[in-house]
mmCIF file of C-alpha atoms and ligand atoms in Angstrom:
data_model
loop_
_atom_site.group_PDB
_atom_site.id
_atom_site.type_symbol
_atom_site.label_atom_id
_atom_site.label_comp_id
_atom_site.label_asym_id
_atom_site.label_seq_id
_atom_site.Cartn_x
_atom_site.Cartn_y
_atom_site.Cartn_z
ATOM 1 C CA MET A 471 -5.781 1.018 -22.347
ATOM 2 C CA LYS A 472 -8.168 -0.489 -19.578
ATOM 3 C CA VAL A 473 -6.669 -1.932 -16.399
ATOM 4 C CA LEU A 474 -8.322 -3.814 -13.814
ATOM 5 C CA VAL A 475 -7.737 -2.341 -10.218
ATOM 6 C CA THR A 476 -8.753 -4.637 -7.278
ATOM 7 C CA GLY A 477 -9.220 -2.960 -4.076
ATOM 8 C CA GLY A 478 -9.057 0.346 -6.028
ATOM 9 C CA MET A 479 -11.547 2.004 -3.505
ATOM 10 C CA GLY A 480 -8.852 1.892 -0.849
ATOM 11 C CA TYR A 481 -6.196 4.020 0.244
ATOM 12 C CA ILE A 482 -3.441 3.238 -2.243
ATOM 13 C CA GLY A 483 -5.741 2.047 -4.978
ATOM 14 C CA SER A 484 -7.784 5.110 -5.066
ATOM 15 C CA HIS A 485 -4.917 7.545 -5.310
ATOM 16 C CA THR A 486 -3.265 5.303 -8.190
ATOM 17 C CA CYS A 487 -6.687 5.400 -9.869
ATOM 18 C CA VAL A 488 -6.626 9.337 -10.012
ATOM 19 C CA GLN A 489 -3.088 9.221 -11.287
ATOM 20 C CA MET A 490 -3.962 6.470 -14.107
ATOM 21 C CA ILE A 491 -6.917 8.643 -15.305
ATOM 22 C CA GLU A 492 -4.515 11.675 -15.507
ATOM 23 C CA ALA A 493 -2.275 9.555 -17.636
ATOM 24 C CA GLY A 494 -5.094 8.467 -19.837
ATOM 25 C CA ILE A 495 -5.313 4.899 -18.363
ATOM 26 C CA GLU A 496 -9.034 3.664 -17.739
ATOM 27 C CA PRO A 497 -9.196 1.910 -14.351
ATOM 28 C CA ILE A 498 -12.025 -0.501 -13.844
ATOM 29 C CA ILE A 499 -12.395 -1.033 -10.132
ATOM 30 C CA ILE A 500 -13.473 -4.141 -8.234
ATOM 31 C CA ASP A 501 -13.740 -3.772 -4.472
ATOM 32 C CA ASN A 502 -16.007 -5.591 -1.882
ATOM 33 C CA LEU A 503 -15.955 -2.461 0.404
ATOM 34 C CA CYS A 504 -14.753 -4.199 3.371
ATOM 35 C CA ASN A 505 -12.358 -1.463 4.216
ATOM 36 C CA ALA A 506 -13.419 1.453 2.025
ATOM 37 C CA LYS A 507 -16.461 3.596 1.411
ATOM 38 C CA GLU A 508 -18.544 3.948 -1.756
ATOM 39 C CA MET A 509 -18.024 7.783 -1.438
ATOM 40 C CA VAL A 510 -14.347 7.338 -2.683
ATOM 41 C CA LEU A 511 -15.631 6.944 -6.095
ATOM 42 C CA ASP A 512 -17.324 10.491 -5.873
ATOM 43 C CA ARG A 513 -13.914 11.891 -4.631
ATOM 44 C CA ILE A 514 -12.030 10.077 -7.855
ATOM 45 C CA GLU A 515 -14.420 11.809 -9.982
ATOM 46 C CA MET A 516 -14.389 15.266 -8.185
ATOM 47 C CA ILE A 517 -10.470 15.097 -8.609
ATOM 48 C CA SER A 518 -10.249 13.575 -12.087
ATOM 49 C CA GLY A 519 -13.589 14.472 -13.662
ATOM 50 C CA VAL A 520 -14.057 10.838 -14.298
ATOM 51 C CA ALA A 521 -16.072 8.307 -12.521
ATOM 52 C CA PRO A 522 -14.380 4.905 -13.244
ATOM 53 C CA ALA A 523 -16.419 1.518 -13.780
ATOM 54 C CA PHE A 524 -17.060 0.086 -10.404
ATOM 55 C CA TYR A 525 -17.868 -3.453 -9.417
ATOM 56 C CA HIS A 526 -18.979 -4.158 -5.797
ATOM 57 C CA GLY A 527 -17.770 -7.581 -5.572
ATOM 58 C CA ASP A 528 -15.217 -9.886 -4.019
ATOM 59 C CA ILE A 529 -11.985 -11.000 -5.720
ATOM 60 C CA ARG A 530 -12.676 -14.632 -4.307
ATOM 61 C CA ASP A 531 -15.880 -14.911 -6.629
ATOM 62 C CA GLU A 532 -14.577 -16.059 -9.697
ATOM 63 C CA SER A 533 -17.581 -15.523 -11.681
ATOM 64 C CA VAL A 534 -17.526 -11.763 -11.040
ATOM 65 C CA LEU A 535 -13.970 -11.703 -12.200
ATOM 66 C CA ASP A 536 -14.902 -13.804 -15.295
ATOM 67 C CA SER A 537 -17.611 -11.503 -16.221
ATOM 68 C CA ILE A 538 -15.549 -8.291 -16.009
ATOM 69 C CA PHE A 539 -12.883 -9.846 -18.192
ATOM 70 C CA THR A 540 -15.566 -10.599 -20.525
ATOM 71 C CA GLU A 541 -17.072 -7.201 -20.511
ATOM 72 C CA HIS A 542 -13.957 -5.344 -20.876
ATOM 73 C CA ASP A 543 -10.888 -5.509 -23.055
ATOM 74 C CA ILE A 544 -8.575 -5.409 -19.979
ATOM 75 C CA LYS A 545 -4.826 -5.378 -20.600
ATOM 76 C CA ALA A 546 -3.258 -5.717 -17.091
ATOM 77 C CA VAL A 547 -4.419 -6.097 -13.334
ATOM 78 C CA ILE A 548 -2.980 -3.882 -10.571
ATOM 79 C CA HIS A 549 -3.816 -5.980 -7.467
ATOM 80 C CA PHE A 550 -4.369 -4.068 -4.355
ATOM 81 C CA ALA A 551 -7.190 -5.932 -2.749
ATOM 82 C CA GLY A 552 -6.372 -7.413 0.629
ATOM 83 C CA LEU A 553 -6.510 -7.452 4.429
ATOM 84 C CA LYS A 554 -3.655 -5.342 5.908
ATOM 85 C CA ALA A 555 -3.682 -5.196 9.814
ATOM 86 C CA VAL A 556 -0.992 -6.953 11.362
ATOM 87 C CA GLY A 557 -2.375 -7.499 14.635
ATOM 88 C CA GLU A 558 -5.753 -8.659 13.338
ATOM 89 C CA SER A 559 -3.979 -11.077 11.007
ATOM 90 C CA VAL A 560 -2.483 -12.894 14.389
ATOM 91 C CA ALA A 561 -6.086 -13.168 15.657
ATOM 92 C CA LYS A 562 -7.709 -14.283 12.423
ATOM 93 C CA PRO A 563 -5.039 -16.258 10.247
ATOM 94 C CA LEU A 564 -7.534 -18.130 8.337
ATOM 95 C CA GLU A 565 -9.333 -15.142 7.182
ATOM 96 C CA TYR A 566 -6.218 -13.511 6.190
ATOM 97 C CA TYR A 567 -4.899 -16.546 4.149
ATOM 98 C CA ASP A 568 -8.327 -16.708 2.628
ATOM 99 C CA ASN A 569 -8.471 -13.391 1.474
ATOM 100 C CA ASN A 570 -4.862 -12.403 0.731
ATOM 101 C CA VAL A 571 -3.696 -15.812 -0.555
ATOM 102 C CA ASN A 572 -6.743 -17.669 -1.836
ATOM 103 C CA GLY A 573 -8.148 -14.132 -3.248
ATOM 104 C CA SER A 574 -4.951 -13.792 -5.328
ATOM 105 C CA LEU A 575 -5.135 -17.286 -6.634
ATOM 106 C CA VAL A 576 -8.608 -16.893 -7.799
ATOM 107 C CA LEU A 577 -7.620 -13.708 -9.581
ATOM 108 C CA ALA A 578 -4.676 -15.443 -11.240
ATOM 109 C CA ARG A 579 -6.850 -18.362 -12.512
ATOM 110 C CA SER A 580 -9.561 -16.011 -13.769
ATOM 111 C CA MET A 581 -6.753 -13.917 -15.563
ATOM 112 C CA ARG A 582 -5.285 -17.045 -17.239
ATOM 113 C CA LYS A 583 -8.794 -18.085 -18.261
ATOM 114 C CA ALA A 584 -9.323 -14.590 -19.819
ATOM 115 C CA GLY A 585 -5.654 -14.552 -21.430
ATOM 116 C CA VAL A 586 -4.867 -11.636 -19.300
ATOM 117 C CA LYS A 587 -1.305 -12.255 -18.020
ATOM 118 C CA ASN A 588 -0.096 -9.029 -16.888
ATOM 119 C CA ILE A 589 -0.328 -8.392 -13.023
ATOM 120 C CA ILE A 590 1.273 -5.855 -10.711
ATOM 121 C CA PHE A 591 0.938 -7.060 -7.132
ATOM 122 C CA SER A 592 1.039 -4.848 -3.814
ATOM 123 C CA SER A 593 3.579 -6.508 -1.778
ATOM 124 C CA SER A 594 5.229 -5.080 1.263
ATOM 125 C CA ALA A 595 8.870 -4.535 2.784
ATOM 126 C CA THR A 596 7.474 -6.708 5.365
ATOM 127 C CA VAL A 597 8.722 -9.825 3.259
ATOM 128 C CA TYR A 598 12.249 -8.742 4.110
ATOM 129 C CA GLY A 599 11.480 -9.578 7.900
ATOM 130 C CA ASP A 600 14.361 -7.999 10.156
ATOM 131 C CA PRO A 601 16.981 -7.224 7.641
ATOM 132 C CA ALA A 602 20.530 -7.756 8.381
ATOM 133 C CA SER A 603 21.347 -4.361 7.340
ATOM 134 C CA VAL A 604 20.085 -1.219 5.618
ATOM 135 C CA PRO A 605 19.355 -0.028 2.947
ATOM 136 C CA ILE A 606 17.381 -2.921 1.859
ATOM 137 C CA THR A 607 18.007 -4.308 -1.943
ATOM 138 C CA GLU A 608 15.643 -6.423 -3.738
ATOM 139 C CA SER A 609 18.021 -9.263 -3.546
ATOM 140 C CA PHE A 610 18.014 -9.479 0.231
ATOM 141 C CA PRO A 611 16.293 -12.740 1.499
ATOM 142 C CA THR A 612 12.521 -12.947 1.864
ATOM 143 C CA GLY A 613 10.448 -15.213 3.901
ATOM 144 C CA ALA A 614 11.372 -14.602 7.696
ATOM 145 C CA THR A 615 8.264 -13.029 8.231
ATOM 146 C CA THR A 616 6.720 -12.356 11.776
ATOM 147 C CA ASN A 617 2.860 -12.464 11.511
ATOM 148 C CA PRO A 618 0.289 -13.904 9.162
ATOM 149 C CA TYR A 619 -0.224 -10.866 7.308
ATOM 150 C CA GLY A 620 3.496 -10.590 6.209
ATOM 151 C CA ARG A 621 3.421 -14.537 5.307
ATOM 152 C CA SER A 622 0.573 -14.095 3.114
ATOM 153 C CA LYS A 623 2.429 -11.409 1.053
ATOM 154 C CA TYR A 624 5.382 -13.715 1.076
ATOM 155 C CA MET A 625 3.170 -16.514 -0.088
ATOM 156 C CA VAL A 626 1.538 -14.685 -2.880
ATOM 157 C CA GLU A 627 4.947 -13.589 -4.082
ATOM 158 C CA GLU A 628 5.960 -17.140 -4.096
ATOM 159 C CA CYS A 629 2.809 -18.396 -5.987
ATOM 160 C CA LEU A 630 3.072 -15.819 -8.462
ATOM 161 C CA SER A 631 6.898 -16.456 -9.056
ATOM 162 C CA ASP A 632 5.804 -20.134 -9.618
ATOM 163 C CA LEU A 633 3.117 -19.184 -12.163
ATOM 164 C CA PHE A 634 5.836 -17.320 -14.024
ATOM 165 C CA THR A 635 8.145 -20.426 -14.070
ATOM 166 C CA SER A 636 5.406 -22.380 -15.466
ATOM 167 C CA ASP A 637 4.351 -19.976 -18.248
ATOM 168 C CA PRO A 638 7.014 -17.371 -18.797
ATOM 169 C CA SER A 639 4.664 -15.446 -20.987
ATOM 170 C CA TRP A 640 3.239 -13.814 -17.906
ATOM 171 C CA SER A 641 4.435 -10.329 -16.821
ATOM 172 C CA ILE A 642 4.533 -10.468 -12.876
ATOM 173 C CA THR A 643 5.632 -7.248 -11.065
ATOM 174 C CA LEU A 644 6.088 -7.388 -7.189
ATOM 175 C CA LEU A 645 6.195 -3.977 -5.752
ATOM 176 C CA ARG A 646 7.459 -3.930 -2.236
ATOM 177 C CA TYR A 647 5.976 -0.926 -0.563
ATOM 178 C CA PHE A 648 7.767 0.689 2.447
ATOM 179 C CA ASN A 649 5.626 3.093 4.616
ATOM 180 C CA PRO A 650 2.961 4.816 2.680
ATOM 181 C CA VAL A 651 1.661 8.038 4.205
ATOM 182 C CA GLY A 652 0.169 11.125 3.070
ATOM 183 C CA ALA A 653 -2.895 12.093 1.000
ATOM 184 C CA HIS A 654 -4.027 13.546 -2.099
ATOM 185 C CA PRO A 655 -2.926 17.271 -2.145
ATOM 186 C CA THR A 656 -6.627 18.352 -2.711
ATOM 187 C CA GLY A 657 -7.678 17.098 0.763
ATOM 188 C CA LEU A 658 -10.409 15.081 -0.929
ATOM 189 C CA MET A 659 -8.688 11.550 -0.420
ATOM 190 C CA GLY A 660 -6.533 10.048 2.182
ATOM 191 C CA GLU A 661 -6.109 7.234 4.579
ATOM 192 C CA ASP A 662 -9.380 6.366 6.520
ATOM 193 C CA PRO A 663 -8.568 3.697 9.061
ATOM 194 C CA GLN A 664 -11.586 2.040 10.840
ATOM 195 C CA GLY A 665 -11.237 1.959 14.652
ATOM 196 C CA ILE A 666 -8.002 2.879 16.378
ATOM 197 C CA PRO A 667 -5.224 3.328 13.817
ATOM 198 C CA ASN A 668 -2.344 0.805 13.885
ATOM 199 C CA ASN A 669 0.084 2.990 11.920
ATOM 200 C CA LEU A 670 1.965 5.790 13.096
ATOM 201 C CA MET A 671 0.788 8.747 10.543
ATOM 202 C CA PRO A 672 -2.905 8.288 10.918
ATOM 203 C CA TYR A 673 -2.511 7.969 14.769
ATOM 204 C CA ILE A 674 -0.459 11.291 14.778
ATOM 205 C CA ALA A 675 -3.164 13.011 12.536
ATOM 206 C CA GLN A 676 -5.941 11.721 15.026
ATOM 207 C CA VAL A 677 -4.100 13.082 17.866
ATOM 208 C CA ALA A 678 -3.439 16.450 16.067
ATOM 209 C CA VAL A 679 -7.192 16.770 15.268
ATOM 210 C CA GLY A 680 -8.302 15.996 18.567
ATOM 211 C CA ARG A 681 -9.730 12.443 18.162
ATOM 212 C CA ARG A 682 -7.106 10.766 20.458
ATOM 213 C CA GLU A 683 -5.393 12.103 23.661
ATOM 214 C CA LYS A 684 -1.784 11.235 22.805
ATOM 215 C CA LEU A 685 0.438 9.034 20.701
ATOM 216 C CA SER A 686 1.973 5.990 22.331
ATOM 217 C CA VAL A 687 5.789 6.005 21.071
ATOM 218 C CA TYR A 688 6.765 2.324 20.997
ATOM 219 C CA GLY A 689 10.216 2.282 22.569
ATOM 220 C CA ASN A 690 13.053 4.850 22.642
ATOM 221 C CA ASP A 691 15.695 2.321 23.315
ATOM 222 C CA TYR A 692 16.440 0.945 19.707
ATOM 223 C CA PRO A 693 20.115 1.507 18.298
ATOM 224 C CA THR A 694 18.993 4.483 16.290
ATOM 225 C CA PRO A 695 19.874 7.957 16.544
ATOM 226 C CA ASP A 696 17.091 9.091 18.888
ATOM 227 C CA GLY A 697 16.238 5.454 19.944
ATOM 228 C CA THR A 698 12.732 5.524 18.256
ATOM 229 C CA GLY A 699 12.052 3.103 15.330
ATOM 230 C CA VAL A 700 13.233 4.266 11.860
ATOM 231 C CA ARG A 701 10.988 3.777 8.564
ATOM 232 C CA ASP A 702 11.025 4.918 4.965
ATOM 233 C CA TYR A 703 7.934 6.881 4.584
ATOM 234 C CA ILE A 704 6.847 7.418 1.175
ATOM 235 C CA HIS A 705 3.990 9.726 0.014
ATOM 236 C CA VAL A 706 1.047 7.732 -1.467
ATOM 237 C CA MET A 707 1.158 10.149 -4.636
ATOM 238 C CA ASP A 708 4.849 9.070 -5.381
ATOM 239 C CA LEU A 709 3.748 5.385 -4.616
ATOM 240 C CA ALA A 710 0.846 5.865 -7.153
ATOM 241 C CA ASP A 711 3.162 7.299 -9.778
ATOM 242 C CA GLY A 712 5.641 4.255 -8.962
ATOM 243 C CA HIS A 713 2.688 1.944 -10.196
ATOM 244 C CA LEU A 714 2.273 3.950 -13.460
ATOM 245 C CA ALA A 715 6.166 3.660 -14.051
ATOM 246 C CA ALA A 716 6.064 0.020 -13.401
ATOM 247 C CA LEU A 717 2.878 -0.403 -15.830
ATOM 248 C CA THR A 718 4.625 1.573 -18.502
ATOM 249 C CA HIS A 719 8.296 0.233 -18.254
ATOM 250 C CA VAL A 720 7.735 -3.669 -17.345
ATOM 251 C CA GLY A 721 3.970 -3.991 -16.711
ATOM 252 C CA LEU A 722 3.025 -5.560 -20.311
ATOM 253 C CA LYS A 723 6.582 -7.248 -20.658
ATOM 254 C CA SER A 724 7.076 -10.837 -19.902
ATOM 255 C CA GLY A 725 9.168 -11.427 -16.768
ATOM 256 C CA LEU A 726 9.329 -11.454 -13.067
ATOM 257 C CA HIS A 727 10.025 -8.005 -12.042
ATOM 258 C CA ILE A 728 10.830 -6.857 -8.455
ATOM 259 C CA TYR A 729 10.959 -3.354 -7.081
ATOM 260 C CA ASN A 730 11.251 -1.657 -3.899
ATOM 261 C CA LEU A 731 9.094 1.455 -3.761
ATOM 262 C CA GLY A 732 10.489 3.763 -0.926
ATOM 263 C CA THR A 733 12.302 6.937 -0.836
ATOM 264 C CA GLY A 734 15.774 5.551 0.228
ATOM 265 C CA LYS A 735 15.528 7.850 3.413
ATOM 266 C CA GLY A 736 14.626 7.011 6.958
ATOM 267 C CA SER A 737 12.731 9.081 9.581
ATOM 268 C CA SER A 738 12.189 8.145 13.293
ATOM 269 C CA VAL A 739 9.068 8.485 14.992
ATOM 270 C CA LEU A 740 10.046 11.584 16.712
ATOM 271 C CA ASP A 741 11.150 12.954 13.375
ATOM 272 C CA MET A 742 7.454 12.193 12.185
ATOM 273 C CA VAL A 743 6.007 13.970 15.267
ATOM 274 C CA GLU A 744 8.196 16.904 15.008
ATOM 275 C CA ALA A 745 7.288 17.092 11.029
ATOM 276 C CA PHE A 746 3.633 16.739 11.821
ATOM 277 C CA SER A 747 3.693 19.575 14.511
ATOM 278 C CA GLN A 748 5.262 21.923 12.033
ATOM 279 C CA ALA A 749 2.661 20.981 9.555
ATOM 280 C CA CYS A 750 -0.269 21.532 11.879
ATOM 281 C CA GLY A 751 0.956 24.457 13.859
ATOM 282 C CA LYS A 752 0.913 22.905 17.184
ATOM 283 C CA GLY A 753 2.487 20.149 19.429
ATOM 284 C CA VAL A 754 1.464 16.574 19.136
ATOM 285 C CA ALA A 755 0.990 14.946 22.566
ATOM 286 C CA TYR A 756 2.964 11.711 22.987
ATOM 287 C CA GLU A 757 4.445 9.457 25.816
ATOM 288 C CA ILE A 758 7.451 6.913 25.402
ATOM 289 C CA CYS A 759 5.935 3.448 26.031
ATOM 290 C CA PRO A 760 7.435 -0.217 25.880
ATOM 291 C CA ARG A 761 8.409 -1.572 22.296
ATOM 292 C CA ARG A 762 5.698 -2.982 20.155
ATOM 293 C CA ALA A 763 6.141 -6.778 19.689
ATOM 294 C CA GLY A 764 7.237 -7.732 16.266
ATOM 295 C CA ASP A 765 8.768 -4.445 15.685
ATOM 296 C CA ILE A 766 12.210 -3.768 14.098
ATOM 297 C CA ALA A 767 14.548 -0.894 14.665
ATOM 298 C CA GLU A 768 14.988 0.322 11.250
ATOM 299 C CA CYS A 769 14.160 -0.329 7.662
ATOM 300 C CA TRP A 770 14.654 1.646 4.570
ATOM 301 C CA ALA A 771 14.856 0.800 0.888
ATOM 302 C CA ASN A 772 17.763 0.840 -1.633
ATOM 303 C CA THR A 773 15.797 2.572 -4.479
ATOM 304 C CA GLU A 774 18.255 2.333 -7.285
ATOM 305 C CA LYS A 775 16.724 -0.613 -9.170
ATOM 306 C CA ALA A 776 13.567 1.221 -9.618
ATOM 307 C CA GLU A 777 15.140 4.455 -10.577
ATOM 308 C CA ARG A 778 17.430 2.709 -13.207
ATOM 309 C CA GLU A 779 14.738 0.315 -14.607
ATOM 310 C CA LEU A 780 11.483 2.337 -14.201
ATOM 311 C CA GLY A 781 12.908 5.723 -14.478
ATOM 312 C CA TRP A 782 10.901 6.303 -11.125
ATOM 313 C CA LYS A 783 12.139 8.236 -7.828
ATOM 314 C CA ALA A 784 10.066 9.458 -5.131
ATOM 315 C CA THR A 785 10.056 13.349 -5.000
ATOM 316 C CA ARG A 786 7.829 14.207 -2.272
ATOM 317 C CA SER A 787 9.429 15.258 1.124
ATOM 318 C CA VAL A 788 8.143 14.346 4.659
ATOM 319 C CA LYS A 789 7.129 18.021 4.875
ATOM 320 C CA GLU A 790 4.695 17.343 2.165
ATOM 321 C CA MET A 791 3.612 14.046 3.578
ATOM 322 C CA THR A 792 2.656 15.677 6.832
ATOM 323 C CA GLU A 793 1.072 18.645 5.270
ATOM 324 C CA ASP A 794 -1.161 16.820 2.914
ATOM 325 C CA THR A 795 -2.125 14.335 5.819
ATOM 326 C CA TRP A 796 -3.157 17.269 7.840
ATOM 327 C CA ARG A 797 -5.016 18.861 4.953
ATOM 328 C CA TRP A 798 -6.919 15.690 4.522
ATOM 329 C CA GLN A 799 -7.498 15.215 8.309
ATOM 330 C CA VAL A 800 -8.911 18.598 9.019
ATOM 331 C CA ALA A 801 -11.270 18.559 6.067
ATOM 332 C CA ASN A 802 -12.345 15.216 6.976
ATOM 333 C CA PRO A 803 -11.956 14.753 10.743
ATOM 334 C CA GLN A 804 -13.977 11.436 10.850
ATOM 335 C CA GLY A 805 -12.625 10.183 7.527
ATOM 336 C CA TYR A 806 -14.995 9.679 4.421
HETATM 337 P P1 LIG B 1068 -6.969 -0.532 1.868
HETATM 338 O O1 LIG B 1068 -7.423 -1.462 3.130
HETATM 339 O O2 LIG B 1068 -7.349 0.844 2.143
HETATM 340 O O3 LIG B 1068 -7.332 -0.979 0.455
HETATM 341 C C1 LIG B 1068 -7.584 -2.500 0.298
HETATM 342 C C2 LIG B 1068 -8.923 -2.426 -0.621
HETATM 343 O O4 LIG B 1068 -9.285 -3.871 -0.830
HETATM 344 C C3 LIG B 1068 -10.115 -1.993 0.453
HETATM 345 O O5 LIG B 1068 -10.763 -0.895 -0.430
HETATM 346 C C4 LIG B 1068 -11.050 -3.202 0.592
HETATM 347 O O6 LIG B 1068 -12.330 -2.946 0.699
HETATM 348 C C5 LIG B 1068 -10.536 -4.005 -0.706
HETATM 349 N N1 LIG B 1068 -10.749 -5.635 -0.490
HETATM 350 C C6 LIG B 1068 -10.028 -6.265 0.539
HETATM 351 N N2 LIG B 1068 -10.380 -7.535 0.519
HETATM 352 C C7 LIG B 1068 -11.027 -7.613 -0.758
HETATM 353 C C8 LIG B 1068 -11.616 -8.783 -1.419
HETATM 354 N N3 LIG B 1068 -11.411 -10.019 -1.204
HETATM 355 N N4 LIG B 1068 -12.378 -8.486 -2.781
HETATM 356 C C9 LIG B 1068 -12.298 -6.938 -2.982
HETATM 357 N N5 LIG B 1068 -11.983 -6.027 -2.635
HETATM 358 C C10 LIG B 1068 -11.224 -6.320 -1.283
HETATM 359 O O7 LIG B 1068 -5.294 -0.879 1.953
HETATM 360 P P2 LIG B 1068 -4.215 -0.027 1.371
HETATM 361 O O8 LIG B 1068 -3.243 0.622 2.246
HETATM 362 O O9 LIG B 1068 -4.615 0.919 0.160
HETATM 363 O O10 LIG B 1068 -3.286 -1.287 0.697
HETATM 364 C C11 LIG B 1068 -3.409 -1.859 -0.486
HETATM 365 C C12 LIG B 1068 -2.577 -3.053 -0.512
HETATM 366 O O11 LIG B 1068 -1.230 -2.501 -0.556
HETATM 367 C C13 LIG B 1068 -2.993 -4.144 0.186
HETATM 368 O O12 LIG B 1068 -2.742 -5.207 -0.394
HETATM 369 C C14 LIG B 1068 -1.728 -4.058 1.294
HETATM 370 O O13 LIG B 1068 -1.408 -5.152 1.899
HETATM 371 C C15 LIG B 1068 -0.630 -3.585 0.500
HETATM 372 N N6 LIG B 1068 0.320 -2.655 1.430
HETATM 373 C C16 LIG B 1068 0.040 -1.534 1.986
HETATM 374 C C17 LIG B 1068 0.818 -1.007 2.994
HETATM 375 C C18 LIG B 1068 0.191 0.197 3.758
HETATM 376 O O14 LIG B 1068 0.983 0.625 4.652
HETATM 377 N N7 LIG B 1068 -0.849 0.759 3.550
HETATM 378 C C19 LIG B 1068 2.142 -1.430 2.798
HETATM 379 C C20 LIG B 1068 2.592 -2.443 2.034
HETATM 380 C C21 LIG B 1068 1.683 -3.170 1.330
HETATM 381 C C1 LIG B 1069 3.575 -2.077 9.799
HETATM 382 C C2 LIG B 1069 3.642 -3.484 9.988
HETATM 383 C C3 LIG B 1069 3.998 -3.895 8.385
HETATM 384 C C4 LIG B 1069 2.906 -3.166 7.487
HETATM 385 C C5 LIG B 1069 3.143 -1.646 7.681
HETATM 386 C C6 LIG B 1069 2.285 -0.980 6.666
HETATM 387 C C7 LIG B 1069 3.905 -4.239 12.154
HETATM 388 C C8 LIG B 1069 4.775 -4.977 13.152
HETATM 389 N N1 LIG B 1069 4.344 -4.165 10.983
HETATM 390 O O1 LIG B 1069 5.062 -1.432 9.644
HETATM 391 O O2 LIG B 1069 3.823 -5.303 8.389
HETATM 392 O O3 LIG B 1069 3.514 -3.638 6.151
HETATM 393 O O4 LIG B 1069 2.780 -1.433 8.769
HETATM 394 O O5 LIG B 1069 0.842 -1.215 6.938
HETATM 395 O O6 LIG B 1069 2.815 -3.774 12.543
HETATM 396 N N2 LIG B 1069 4.775 3.451 16.027
HETATM 397 C C9 LIG B 1069 4.383 4.073 17.366
HETATM 398 N N3 LIG B 1069 3.332 4.436 17.900
HETATM 399 C C10 LIG B 1069 2.147 4.132 17.138
HETATM 400 C C11 LIG B 1069 2.369 3.297 15.769
HETATM 401 C C12 LIG B 1069 3.540 3.122 15.350
HETATM 402 O O7 LIG B 1069 5.502 4.495 17.910
HETATM 403 O O8 LIG B 1069 1.064 4.116 17.487
HETATM 404 C C13 LIG B 1069 6.099 3.224 15.548
HETATM 405 C C14 LIG B 1069 6.491 1.768 15.254
HETATM 406 O O9 LIG B 1069 6.819 1.267 16.463
HETATM 407 C C15 LIG B 1069 7.496 2.001 14.121
HETATM 408 C C16 LIG B 1069 6.853 3.279 13.518
HETATM 409 O O10 LIG B 1069 6.222 3.937 14.223
HETATM 410 O O11 LIG B 1069 8.717 2.377 14.602
HETATM 411 C C17 LIG B 1069 5.910 2.817 12.179
HETATM 412 O O12 LIG B 1069 5.147 1.996 12.600
HETATM 413 P P1 LIG B 1069 3.817 1.691 11.524
HETATM 414 O O13 LIG B 1069 3.212 2.682 10.818
HETATM 415 O O14 LIG B 1069 2.906 0.741 12.356
HETATM 416 O O15 LIG B 1069 4.455 0.915 10.383
HETATM 417 P P2 LIG B 1069 5.518 -0.461 10.516
HETATM 418 O O16 LIG B 1069 5.697 -0.931 11.857
HETATM 419 O O17 LIG B 1069 6.624 -0.225 9.791
#
């Protein structure tokens, strides 16, 4: 079965492609390489033994999408392509809405033309905003987002839901990721942020490898056990497997399917620093700084729905997340 993977050269997409190939599914990748390197294709091949078909193109270019659907008998689309830096989205809202919202609309239009009505969309726990309580279930209210990136995810969820209402023969799966971290256990693929990392794990990894002096811990006065922010970190390989489970169980069935992809467990910033120190065998320098604007105290998933309906559950521990990240970072200190 052929599946179009938009943004398949990126962090989550590349790991998902490897797992797809191992499961006998053929990924066809489109990526404009705005946040990825072509070398990722070699790494996918080194790990899986297969170099997937790759189109260097933009999802906003409808003619490229149309020609891919003509060339290949594509059954479904996994839609990762998008911009994801929260701070940048505040500075460049038009670029974010164009890429993330308009890009998704162009993709859906091309799919409709081709009669491909199965899409799995990369959404985020950010659509829940600051939740009233934890753990978060899929029925929690969405939309109280705090930045253009988060709003773009919420808007695409709404657009795709309206599309389903207009034509219930679509299969629309919204996967709300919690905090993806970790790397492929071979150390050949991982997260490769450009510039100064915004997210916790890549920042810790760069301190540990000597690229940055110390981690700024954004606040230790939250109402959490150690005062630092608590998140649901999920290994990228578990996340990749979650896409396969979604594809297999609901991805080809008409319906609007919504799932949290998390572990159901929260870890604090200092828990992650400690776990990483264990993984790399040395201390990770940090200092306590003021809170970061827009951050929430705690966020973790209720994972029962995915477990029940997709037969999927995250199995990899925080220890594996940090050890795999470290293996990738040491082997690729400057990224790809
Ligand atoms: P990433 O930046 O590594 O991957 C996205 C890929 O899409 C990149 O390879 C980029 O070059 C490509 N791309 C961007 N715009 C494109 C366009 N217009 N046309 C073609 N290709 C384009 O990001 P990621 O971490 O792998 O995230 C994948 C998806 O998951 C994104 O939609 C992101 O918003 C979502 N998500 C990520 C996280 C996270 O923490 N990483 C959390 C929740 C949701
Ligand atoms: C962030 C985004 C969210 C996005 C997610 C995944 C914000 C406000 N939210 O989530 O929309 O979906 O990334 O890409 O940016 N931390 C530090 N020091 C650092 C970096 C982070 O202490 O240098 C802390 C944060 O305060 C937070 C935790 O680490 O408590 C995790 O932060 P991060 O990795 O940025 O993820 P989120 O904030 O959960």
